Coordinates of C-alpha atoms in Angstrom, one line a residue:
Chain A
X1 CA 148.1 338.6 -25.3
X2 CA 147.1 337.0 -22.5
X3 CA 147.4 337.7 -18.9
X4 CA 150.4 334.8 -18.5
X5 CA 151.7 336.2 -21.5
X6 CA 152.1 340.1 -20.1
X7 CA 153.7 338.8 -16.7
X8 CA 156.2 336.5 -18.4
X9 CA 157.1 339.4 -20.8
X10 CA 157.0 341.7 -18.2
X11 CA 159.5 339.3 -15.6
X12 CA 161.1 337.2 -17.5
X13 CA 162.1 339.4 -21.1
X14 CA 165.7 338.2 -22.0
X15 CA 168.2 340.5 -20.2
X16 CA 172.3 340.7 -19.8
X17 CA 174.0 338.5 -17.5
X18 CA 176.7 341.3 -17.4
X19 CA 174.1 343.5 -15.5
X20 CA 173.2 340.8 -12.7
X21 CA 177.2 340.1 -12.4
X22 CA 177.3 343.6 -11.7
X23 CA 174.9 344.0 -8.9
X24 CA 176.2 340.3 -7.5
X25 CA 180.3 342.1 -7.4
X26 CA 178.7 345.5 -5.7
X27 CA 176.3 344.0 -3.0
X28 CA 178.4 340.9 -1.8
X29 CA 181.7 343.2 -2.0
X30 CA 179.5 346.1 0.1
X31 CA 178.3 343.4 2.4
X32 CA 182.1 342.0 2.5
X33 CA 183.5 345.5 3.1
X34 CA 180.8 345.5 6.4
X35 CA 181.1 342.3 7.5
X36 CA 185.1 343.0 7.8
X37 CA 185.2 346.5 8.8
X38 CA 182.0 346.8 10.6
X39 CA 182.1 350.8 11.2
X40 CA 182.7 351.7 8.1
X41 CA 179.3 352.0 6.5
X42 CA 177.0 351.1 10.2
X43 CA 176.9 353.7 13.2
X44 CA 175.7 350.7 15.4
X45 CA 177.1 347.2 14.1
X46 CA 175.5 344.2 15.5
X47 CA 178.8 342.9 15.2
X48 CA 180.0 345.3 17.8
X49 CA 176.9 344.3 20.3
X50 CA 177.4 340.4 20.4
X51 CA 178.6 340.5 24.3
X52 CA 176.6 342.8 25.0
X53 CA 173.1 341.9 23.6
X54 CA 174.2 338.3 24.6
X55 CA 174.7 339.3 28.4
X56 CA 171.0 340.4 28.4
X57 CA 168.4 338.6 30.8
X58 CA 166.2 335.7 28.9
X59 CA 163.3 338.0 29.6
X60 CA 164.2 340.8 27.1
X61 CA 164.8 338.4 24.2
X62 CA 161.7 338.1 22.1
X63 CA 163.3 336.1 18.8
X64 CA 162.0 337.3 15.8
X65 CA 160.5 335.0 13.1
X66 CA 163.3 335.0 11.0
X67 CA 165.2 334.1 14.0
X68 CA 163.0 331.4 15.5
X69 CA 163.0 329.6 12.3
X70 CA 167.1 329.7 11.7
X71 CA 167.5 328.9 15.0
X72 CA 164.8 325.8 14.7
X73 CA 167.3 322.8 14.5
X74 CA 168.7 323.3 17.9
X75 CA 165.3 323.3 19.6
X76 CA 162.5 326.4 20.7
X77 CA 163.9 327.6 23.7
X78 CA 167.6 327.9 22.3
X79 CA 169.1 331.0 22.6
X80 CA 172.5 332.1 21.1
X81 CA 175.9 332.7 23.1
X82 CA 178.5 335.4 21.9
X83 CA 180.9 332.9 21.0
X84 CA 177.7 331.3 18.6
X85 CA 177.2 335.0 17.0
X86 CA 181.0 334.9 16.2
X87 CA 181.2 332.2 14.6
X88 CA 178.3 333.1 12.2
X89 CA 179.8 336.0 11.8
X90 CA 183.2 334.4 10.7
X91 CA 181.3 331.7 8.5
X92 CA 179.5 335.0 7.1
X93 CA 182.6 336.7 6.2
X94 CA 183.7 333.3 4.1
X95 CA 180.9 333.0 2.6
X96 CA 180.5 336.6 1.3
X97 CA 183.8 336.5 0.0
X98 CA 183.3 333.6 -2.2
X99 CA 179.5 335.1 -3.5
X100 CA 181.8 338.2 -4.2
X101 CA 184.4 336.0 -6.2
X102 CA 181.9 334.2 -7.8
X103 CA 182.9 330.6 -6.4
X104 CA 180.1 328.6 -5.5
X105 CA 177.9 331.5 -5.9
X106 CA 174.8 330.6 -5.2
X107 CA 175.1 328.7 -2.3
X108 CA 177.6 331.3 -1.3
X109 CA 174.9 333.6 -1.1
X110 CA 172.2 331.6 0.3
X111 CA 174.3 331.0 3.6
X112 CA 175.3 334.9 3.8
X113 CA 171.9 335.7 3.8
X114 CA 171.0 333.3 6.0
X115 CA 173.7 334.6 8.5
X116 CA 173.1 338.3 8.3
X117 CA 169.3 337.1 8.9
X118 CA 170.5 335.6 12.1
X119 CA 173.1 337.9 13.2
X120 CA 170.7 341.2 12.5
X121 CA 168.0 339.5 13.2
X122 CA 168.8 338.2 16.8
X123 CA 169.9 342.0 17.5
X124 CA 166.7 343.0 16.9
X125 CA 165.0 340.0 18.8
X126 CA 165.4 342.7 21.7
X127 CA 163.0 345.0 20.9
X128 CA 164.6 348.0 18.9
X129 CA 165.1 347.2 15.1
X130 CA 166.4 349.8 12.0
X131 CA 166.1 349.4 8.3
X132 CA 169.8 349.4 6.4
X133 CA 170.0 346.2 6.0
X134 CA 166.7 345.0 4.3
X135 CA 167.4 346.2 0.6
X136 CA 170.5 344.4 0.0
X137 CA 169.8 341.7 1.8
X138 CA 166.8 341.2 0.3
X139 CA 168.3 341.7 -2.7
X140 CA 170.8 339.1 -2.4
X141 CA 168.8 336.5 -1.3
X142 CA 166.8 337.1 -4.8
X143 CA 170.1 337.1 -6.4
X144 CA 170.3 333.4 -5.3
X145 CA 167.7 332.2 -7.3
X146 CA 169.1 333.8 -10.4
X147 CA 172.2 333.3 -13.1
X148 CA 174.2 335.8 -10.9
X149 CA 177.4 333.4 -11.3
X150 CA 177.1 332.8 -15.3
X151 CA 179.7 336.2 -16.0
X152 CA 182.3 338.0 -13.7
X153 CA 182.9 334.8 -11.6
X154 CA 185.1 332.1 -11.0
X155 CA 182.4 329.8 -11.6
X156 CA 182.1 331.1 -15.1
X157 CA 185.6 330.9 -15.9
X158 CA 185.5 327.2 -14.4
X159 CA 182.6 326.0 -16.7
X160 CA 184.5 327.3 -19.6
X161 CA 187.6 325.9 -18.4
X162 CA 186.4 322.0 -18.5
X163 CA 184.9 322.8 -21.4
X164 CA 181.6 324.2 -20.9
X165 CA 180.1 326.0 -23.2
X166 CA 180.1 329.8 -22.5
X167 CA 177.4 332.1 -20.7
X168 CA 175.4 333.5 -23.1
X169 CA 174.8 337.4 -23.8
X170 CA 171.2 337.8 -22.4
X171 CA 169.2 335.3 -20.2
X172 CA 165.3 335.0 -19.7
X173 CA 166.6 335.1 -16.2
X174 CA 168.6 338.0 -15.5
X175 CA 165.8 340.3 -15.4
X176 CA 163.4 339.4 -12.8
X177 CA 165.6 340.4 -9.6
X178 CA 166.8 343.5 -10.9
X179 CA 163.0 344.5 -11.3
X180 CA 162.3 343.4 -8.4
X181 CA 165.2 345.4 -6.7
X182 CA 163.5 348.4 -8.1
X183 CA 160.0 347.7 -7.0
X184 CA 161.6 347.1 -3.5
X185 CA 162.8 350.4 -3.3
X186 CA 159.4 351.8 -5.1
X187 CA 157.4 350.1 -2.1
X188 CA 159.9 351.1 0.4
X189 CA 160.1 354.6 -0.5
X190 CA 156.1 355.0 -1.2
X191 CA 155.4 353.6 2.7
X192 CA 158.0 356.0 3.8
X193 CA 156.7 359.2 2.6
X194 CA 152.7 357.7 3.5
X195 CA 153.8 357.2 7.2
X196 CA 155.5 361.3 7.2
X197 CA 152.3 362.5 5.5
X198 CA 150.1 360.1 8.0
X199 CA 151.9 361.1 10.9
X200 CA 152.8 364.9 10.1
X201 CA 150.3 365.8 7.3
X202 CA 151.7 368.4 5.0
X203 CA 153.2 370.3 8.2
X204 CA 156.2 368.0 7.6
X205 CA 157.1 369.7 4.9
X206 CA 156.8 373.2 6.9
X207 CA 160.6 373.4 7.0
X208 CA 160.7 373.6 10.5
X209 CA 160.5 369.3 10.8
X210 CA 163.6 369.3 8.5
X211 CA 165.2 371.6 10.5
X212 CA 164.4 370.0 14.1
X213 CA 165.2 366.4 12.8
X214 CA 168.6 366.9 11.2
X215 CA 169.9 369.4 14.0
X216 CA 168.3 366.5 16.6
X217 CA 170.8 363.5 14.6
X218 CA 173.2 366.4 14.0
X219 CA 173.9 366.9 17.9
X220 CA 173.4 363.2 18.8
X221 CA 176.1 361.8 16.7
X222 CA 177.6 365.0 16.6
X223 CA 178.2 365.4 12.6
X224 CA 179.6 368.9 11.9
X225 CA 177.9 369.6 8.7
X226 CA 174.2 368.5 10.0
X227 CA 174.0 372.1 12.2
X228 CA 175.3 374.0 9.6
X229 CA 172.7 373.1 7.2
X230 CA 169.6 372.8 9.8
X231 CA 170.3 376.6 9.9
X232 CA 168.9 377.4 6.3
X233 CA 165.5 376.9 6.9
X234 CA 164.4 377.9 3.5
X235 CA 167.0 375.0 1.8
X236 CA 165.1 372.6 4.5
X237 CA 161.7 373.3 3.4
X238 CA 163.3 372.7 -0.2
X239 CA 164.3 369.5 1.1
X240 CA 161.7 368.5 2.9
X241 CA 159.4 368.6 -0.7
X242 CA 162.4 366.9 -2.6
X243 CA 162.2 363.9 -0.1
X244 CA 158.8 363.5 -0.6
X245 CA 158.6 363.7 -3.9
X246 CA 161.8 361.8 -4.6
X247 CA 160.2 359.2 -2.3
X248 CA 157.0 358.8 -3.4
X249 CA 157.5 359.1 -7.0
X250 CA 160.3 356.8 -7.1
X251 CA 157.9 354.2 -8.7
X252 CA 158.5 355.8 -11.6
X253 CA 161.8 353.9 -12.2
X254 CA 159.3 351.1 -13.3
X255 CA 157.6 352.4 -15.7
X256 CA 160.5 354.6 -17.1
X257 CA 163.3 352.3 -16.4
X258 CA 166.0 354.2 -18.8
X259 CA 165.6 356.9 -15.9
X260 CA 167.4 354.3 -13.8
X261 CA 170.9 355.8 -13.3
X262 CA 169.1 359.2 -12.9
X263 CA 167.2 358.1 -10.0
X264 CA 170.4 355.6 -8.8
X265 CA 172.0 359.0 -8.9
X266 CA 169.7 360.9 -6.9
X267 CA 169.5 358.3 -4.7
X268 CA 172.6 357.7 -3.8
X269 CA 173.3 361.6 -3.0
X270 CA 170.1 361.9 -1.4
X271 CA 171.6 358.7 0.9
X272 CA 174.9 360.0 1.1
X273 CA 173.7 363.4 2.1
X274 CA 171.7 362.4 4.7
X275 CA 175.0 360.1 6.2
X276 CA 176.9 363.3 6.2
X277 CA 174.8 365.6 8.0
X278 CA 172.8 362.6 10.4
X279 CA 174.3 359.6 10.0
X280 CA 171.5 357.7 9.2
X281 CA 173.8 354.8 7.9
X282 CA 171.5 354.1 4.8
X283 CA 175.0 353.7 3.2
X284 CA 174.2 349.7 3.1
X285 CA 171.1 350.6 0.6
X286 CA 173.9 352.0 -1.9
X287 CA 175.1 348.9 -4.0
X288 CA 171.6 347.8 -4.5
X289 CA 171.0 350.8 -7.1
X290 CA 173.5 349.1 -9.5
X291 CA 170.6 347.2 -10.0
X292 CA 168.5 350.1 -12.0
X293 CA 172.0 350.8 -14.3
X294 CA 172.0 349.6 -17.4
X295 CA 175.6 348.7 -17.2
X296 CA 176.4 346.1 -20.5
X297 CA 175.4 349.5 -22.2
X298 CA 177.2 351.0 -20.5
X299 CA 180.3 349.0 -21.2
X300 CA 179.0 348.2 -24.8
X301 CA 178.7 344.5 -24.1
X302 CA 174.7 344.9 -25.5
X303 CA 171.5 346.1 -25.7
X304 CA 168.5 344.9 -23.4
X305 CA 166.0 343.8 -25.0
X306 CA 162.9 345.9 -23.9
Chain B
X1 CA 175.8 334.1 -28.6
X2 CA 172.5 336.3 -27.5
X3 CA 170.2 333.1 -27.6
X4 CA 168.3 332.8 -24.1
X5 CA 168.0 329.5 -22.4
X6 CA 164.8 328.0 -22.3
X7 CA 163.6 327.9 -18.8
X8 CA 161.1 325.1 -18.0
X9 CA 157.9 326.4 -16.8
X10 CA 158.3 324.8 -13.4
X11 CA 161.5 327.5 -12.8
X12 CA 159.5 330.4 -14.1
X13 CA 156.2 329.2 -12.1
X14 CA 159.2 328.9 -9.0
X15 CA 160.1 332.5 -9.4
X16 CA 156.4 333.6 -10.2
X17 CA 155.8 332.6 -6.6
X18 CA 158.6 333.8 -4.7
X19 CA 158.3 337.1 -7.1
X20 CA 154.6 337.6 -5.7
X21 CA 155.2 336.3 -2.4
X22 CA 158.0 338.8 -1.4
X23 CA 155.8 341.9 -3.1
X24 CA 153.0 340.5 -1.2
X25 CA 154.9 340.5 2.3
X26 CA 156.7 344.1 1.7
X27 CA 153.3 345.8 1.0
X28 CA 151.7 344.3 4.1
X29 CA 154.5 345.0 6.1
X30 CA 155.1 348.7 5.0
X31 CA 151.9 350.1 4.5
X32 CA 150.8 348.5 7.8
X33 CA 148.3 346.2 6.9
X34 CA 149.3 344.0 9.7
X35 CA 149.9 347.0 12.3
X36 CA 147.3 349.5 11.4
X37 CA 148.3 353.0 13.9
X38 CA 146.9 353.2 17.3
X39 CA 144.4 355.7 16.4
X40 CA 142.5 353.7 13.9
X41 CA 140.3 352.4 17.0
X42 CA 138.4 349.8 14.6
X43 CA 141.2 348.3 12.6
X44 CA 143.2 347.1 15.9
X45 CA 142.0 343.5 15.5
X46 CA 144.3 343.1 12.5
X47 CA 147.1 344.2 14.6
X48 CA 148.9 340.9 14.4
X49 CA 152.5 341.5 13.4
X50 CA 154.2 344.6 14.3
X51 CA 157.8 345.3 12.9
X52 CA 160.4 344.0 13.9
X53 CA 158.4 340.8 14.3
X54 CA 158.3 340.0 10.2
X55 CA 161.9 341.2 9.4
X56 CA 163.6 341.7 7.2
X57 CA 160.0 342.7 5.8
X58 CA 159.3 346.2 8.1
X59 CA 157.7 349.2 8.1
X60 CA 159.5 352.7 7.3
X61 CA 157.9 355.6 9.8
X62 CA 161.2 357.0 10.7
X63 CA 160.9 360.7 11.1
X64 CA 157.2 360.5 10.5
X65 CA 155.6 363.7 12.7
X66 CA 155.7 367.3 12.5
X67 CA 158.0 369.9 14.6
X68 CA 157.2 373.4 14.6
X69 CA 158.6 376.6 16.2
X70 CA 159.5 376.0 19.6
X71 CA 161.2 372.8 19.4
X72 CA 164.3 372.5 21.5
X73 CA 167.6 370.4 20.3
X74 CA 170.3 369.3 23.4
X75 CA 173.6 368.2 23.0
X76 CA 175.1 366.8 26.0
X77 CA 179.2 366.7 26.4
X78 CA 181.1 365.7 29.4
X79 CA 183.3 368.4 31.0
X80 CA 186.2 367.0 33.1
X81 CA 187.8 369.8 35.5
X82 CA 191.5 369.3 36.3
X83 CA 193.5 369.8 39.3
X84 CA 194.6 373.0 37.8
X85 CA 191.4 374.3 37.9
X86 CA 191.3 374.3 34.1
X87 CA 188.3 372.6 32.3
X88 CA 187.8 370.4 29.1
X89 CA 185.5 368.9 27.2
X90 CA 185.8 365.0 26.8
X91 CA 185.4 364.2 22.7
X92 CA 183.7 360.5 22.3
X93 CA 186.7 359.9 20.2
X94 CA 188.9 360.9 23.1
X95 CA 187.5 357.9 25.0
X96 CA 187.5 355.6 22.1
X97 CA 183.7 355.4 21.4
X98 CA 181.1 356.4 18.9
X99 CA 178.7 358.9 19.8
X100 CA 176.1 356.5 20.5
X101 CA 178.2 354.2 23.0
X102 CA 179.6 357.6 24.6
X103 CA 176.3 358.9 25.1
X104 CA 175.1 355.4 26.6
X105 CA 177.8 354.7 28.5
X106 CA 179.9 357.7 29.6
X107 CA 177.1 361.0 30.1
X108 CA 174.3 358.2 31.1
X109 CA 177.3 356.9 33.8
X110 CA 177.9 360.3 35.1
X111 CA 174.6 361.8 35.0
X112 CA 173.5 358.8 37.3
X113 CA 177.0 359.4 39.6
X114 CA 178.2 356.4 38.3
X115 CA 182.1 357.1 40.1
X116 CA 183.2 353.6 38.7
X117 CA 182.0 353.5 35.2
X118 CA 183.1 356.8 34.7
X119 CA 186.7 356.2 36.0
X120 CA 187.1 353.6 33.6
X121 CA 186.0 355.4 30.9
X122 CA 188.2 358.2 31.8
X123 CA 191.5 355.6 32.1
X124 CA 191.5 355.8 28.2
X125 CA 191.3 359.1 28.0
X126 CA 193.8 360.6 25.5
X127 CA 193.1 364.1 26.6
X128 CA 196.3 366.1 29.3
X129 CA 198.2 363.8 31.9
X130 CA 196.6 366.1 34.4
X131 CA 194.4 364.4 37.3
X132 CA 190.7 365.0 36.5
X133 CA 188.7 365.8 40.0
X134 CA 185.8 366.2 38.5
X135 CA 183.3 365.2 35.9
X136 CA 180.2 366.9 35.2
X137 CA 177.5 366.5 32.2
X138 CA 176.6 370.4 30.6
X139 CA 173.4 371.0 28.5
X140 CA 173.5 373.0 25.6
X141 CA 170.5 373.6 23.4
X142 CA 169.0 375.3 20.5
X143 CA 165.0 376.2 20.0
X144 CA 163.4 376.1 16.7
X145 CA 162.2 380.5 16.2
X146 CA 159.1 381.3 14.1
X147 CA 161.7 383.3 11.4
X148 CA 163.3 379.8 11.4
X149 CA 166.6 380.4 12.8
X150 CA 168.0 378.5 16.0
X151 CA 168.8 380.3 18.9
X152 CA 171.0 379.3 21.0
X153 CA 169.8 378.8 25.0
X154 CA 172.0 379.5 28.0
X155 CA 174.1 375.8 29.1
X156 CA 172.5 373.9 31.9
X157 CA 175.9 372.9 34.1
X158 CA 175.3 369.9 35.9
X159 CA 175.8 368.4 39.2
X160 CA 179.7 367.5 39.4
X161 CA 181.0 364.3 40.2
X162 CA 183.8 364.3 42.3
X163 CA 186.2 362.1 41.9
X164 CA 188.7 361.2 44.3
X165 CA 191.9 363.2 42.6
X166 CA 193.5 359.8 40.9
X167 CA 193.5 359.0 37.6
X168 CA 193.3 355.7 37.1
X169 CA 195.5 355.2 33.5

């Protein structure tokens, strides 16, 4: 088999529609749920910053590229108002609503993309920048390019309506951004636990870092189970070897995909646990693990062809 | 019907790009290819694009060094003493902020005798009717011991800011 041959197997194998439907309802819905009610999965929203990052001198605001190249069609040196952030922001939430709906889809979720690139990305055109946002966006922006509207969508039951002919089962489409989802997270997780072993060496997992970084977020945003916790420093240095392993082994997804929901599952608690007791709002990274479940199996629509 | 479409090799030669090009971007951009560390000396010519710079492709070195025995935890609150004499501590929620904004614009305000950004801060307070004379920010913090417990130190108090006796609601 030749090398064209492997990669096409390996990318573009016949897989459910269902499953990309899936992951298209939980990451627009998620991103919906944010967009609307900003503090209920962020600490910090940009949303909540507009007049206030907007108020800043022209001298702190270093556009990033995504930003610069958004921002192109109204010339270099322009520089967004407040009242410009809000109305992305409202465009945003219309959009999101219709990629969750499934109207339009794909276009739908081209221009929410494109607007949580420039709204999160002009926040961090001032120097300080975070990571909860990359995954699904990322993820979505993939979805774009995919059959994500063929099942679960209005778009769907329009086609069949006038008389198109239905989605079918599996599509030599509806793998490649689920894969890709999880070798996004595989990369992710690998450079995370490479920059705590280049930075601590194997004294981070001394139990003592642990300890000093969840009582620091702890007393910052004030979480009342992050203290209680930080105490037990033998169940820190436990935890301090399950995030690195759990982070960099996490590649293993994709080369053991039926593991999927285990490591979705772990995942998510490991995310949820660490919102709970720090805050770290990695909440946003949550819908994207739909993409390693198996969920037409789940439901009994059919198997993936491997 | 479990019969794939066909896709033309154009699309899948589309995808094969966009599919190597976004790899390609998150593996220079989290391992640091493009922003090797400071103390590789030799490899700071290819320091060329630090994050944030190629969002949403970054780097993830959050909580990235060691802490041993000896380090030392604060948590700051904002004590408001009444005209009873009484004291209380100000929650951020009292205020209407998240710990964050409360900690960047309340305890910054005050530690800095800030009399005017505290007294509007304190006009939503939701705390006793009685007038606040004083606000002050305490210390209190906890060092990392060898057996790994956390002891708890003595409170720093600090320097009061007197207000004028009003309470602007």
């Amino acid at each position: 088999m030749s090398l064209a041959d492997r990669w096409n197997n390996y990318w573009f194998c016949p897989a459910p529609l269902f499953d990309l439907a899936v992951v298209r309802l939980a990451l627009a819905g998620v991103h919906l749920l944010v967009l609307v009610f900003p503090y209920s999965l962020l600490t910090i929203p940009p949303v909540s910053m507009f007049e206030e990052v907007a108020g800043l001198p022209d001298s702190s605001y270093n556009p990033i590229v995504i930003v610069k190249l958004l921002s192109a069609p109204f010339g270099a040196d322009w520089r967004p108002t407040a009242d410009n952030l809000h109305l992305v922001h409202n465009v945003a939430i219309g959009a999101a609503s219709l990629a969750f709906i499934g109207l339009a889809t794909r276009l739908a979720l081209l221009v929410t993309v494109a607007c949580a690139f420039f709204i999160v990305g002009h926040s961090y055109s001032y120097g300080e920048y975070h990571h909860m946002e990359t995954v699904p966006l990322l993820a979505m922006a993939l979805l774009a390019f995919s059959p994500c509207n063929a099942k679960l969508s209005v778009d769907a039951w329009l086609r069949r309506r006038f008389g198109g002919a239905p989605a079918p089962t599996l599509h030599a489409m509806a793998r490649w951004p689920l894969l890709m989802v999880a070798w996004l997270f595989s990369l992710i997780y690998m450079s995370a636990a490479v920059c705590k072993l280049g930075g601590g060496g194997l004294d981070w997992l001394n139990g003592y870092t642990l300890q000093a970084y969840m009582m620091q977020d702890a007393l910052y945003w004030r979480t009342e189970l992050g203290p209680i916790f930080a105490q037990e420093h033998t169940f820190m240095w436990l935890l301090g070897w399950f995030t690195l392993i759990f982070e960099g082994f996490f590649w293993i997804v994709l080369v053991r995909p039926r593991w999927g929901w285990l490591l979705a599952l772990t995942g998510i608690s490991f995310h949820l646990g660490i919102f709970m007791t720090m805050r770290a709002p990695f909440a946003m990274y949550l819908p994207a693990y739909a993409a390693l479940i198996p969920w037409s199996e789940w439901f009994g629509k059919t198997r993936a062809t491997s | 019907m479990t019969v794939p479409d066909p896709q033309p090799p154009r699309t899948r030669g589309a995808i094969t790009t966009l599919i190597i090009g976004v790899l390609v971007m998150q593996v220079l951009t989290g391992f640091k290819v493009l922003c090797p560390p400071r103390k590789f000396e030799a490899l700071q010519r290819f320091r060329v694009a630090c994050a944030p710079t190629l969002w949403p492709f970054v780097d993830y070195n959050m909580y990235n060094g060691a802490h041993y025995p000896g380090w030392i935890g604060q948590k700051r609150s904002l004590i408001a003493t009444l005209d009873d004499g009484t004291e209380r501590v100000i929650e951020p929620e009292e205020v209407g902020l998240n710990a964050h904004d409360y900690r960047r614009w309340v305890i910054h305000k005050v530690m800095d005798g800030k009399e005017a950004a505290a007294r509007d801060h304190l006009s939503r307070w939701s705390g006793p009717t009685a007038r606040v004379t004083a606000l002050r920010v305490d210390v209190e913090a906890w060092q990392l011991e060898d057996d790994g417990s956390l002891s708890e130190l003595p409170v720093e108090h600090g320097t009061p800011l007197l207000l004028d006796g009003s309470r602007a609601r």
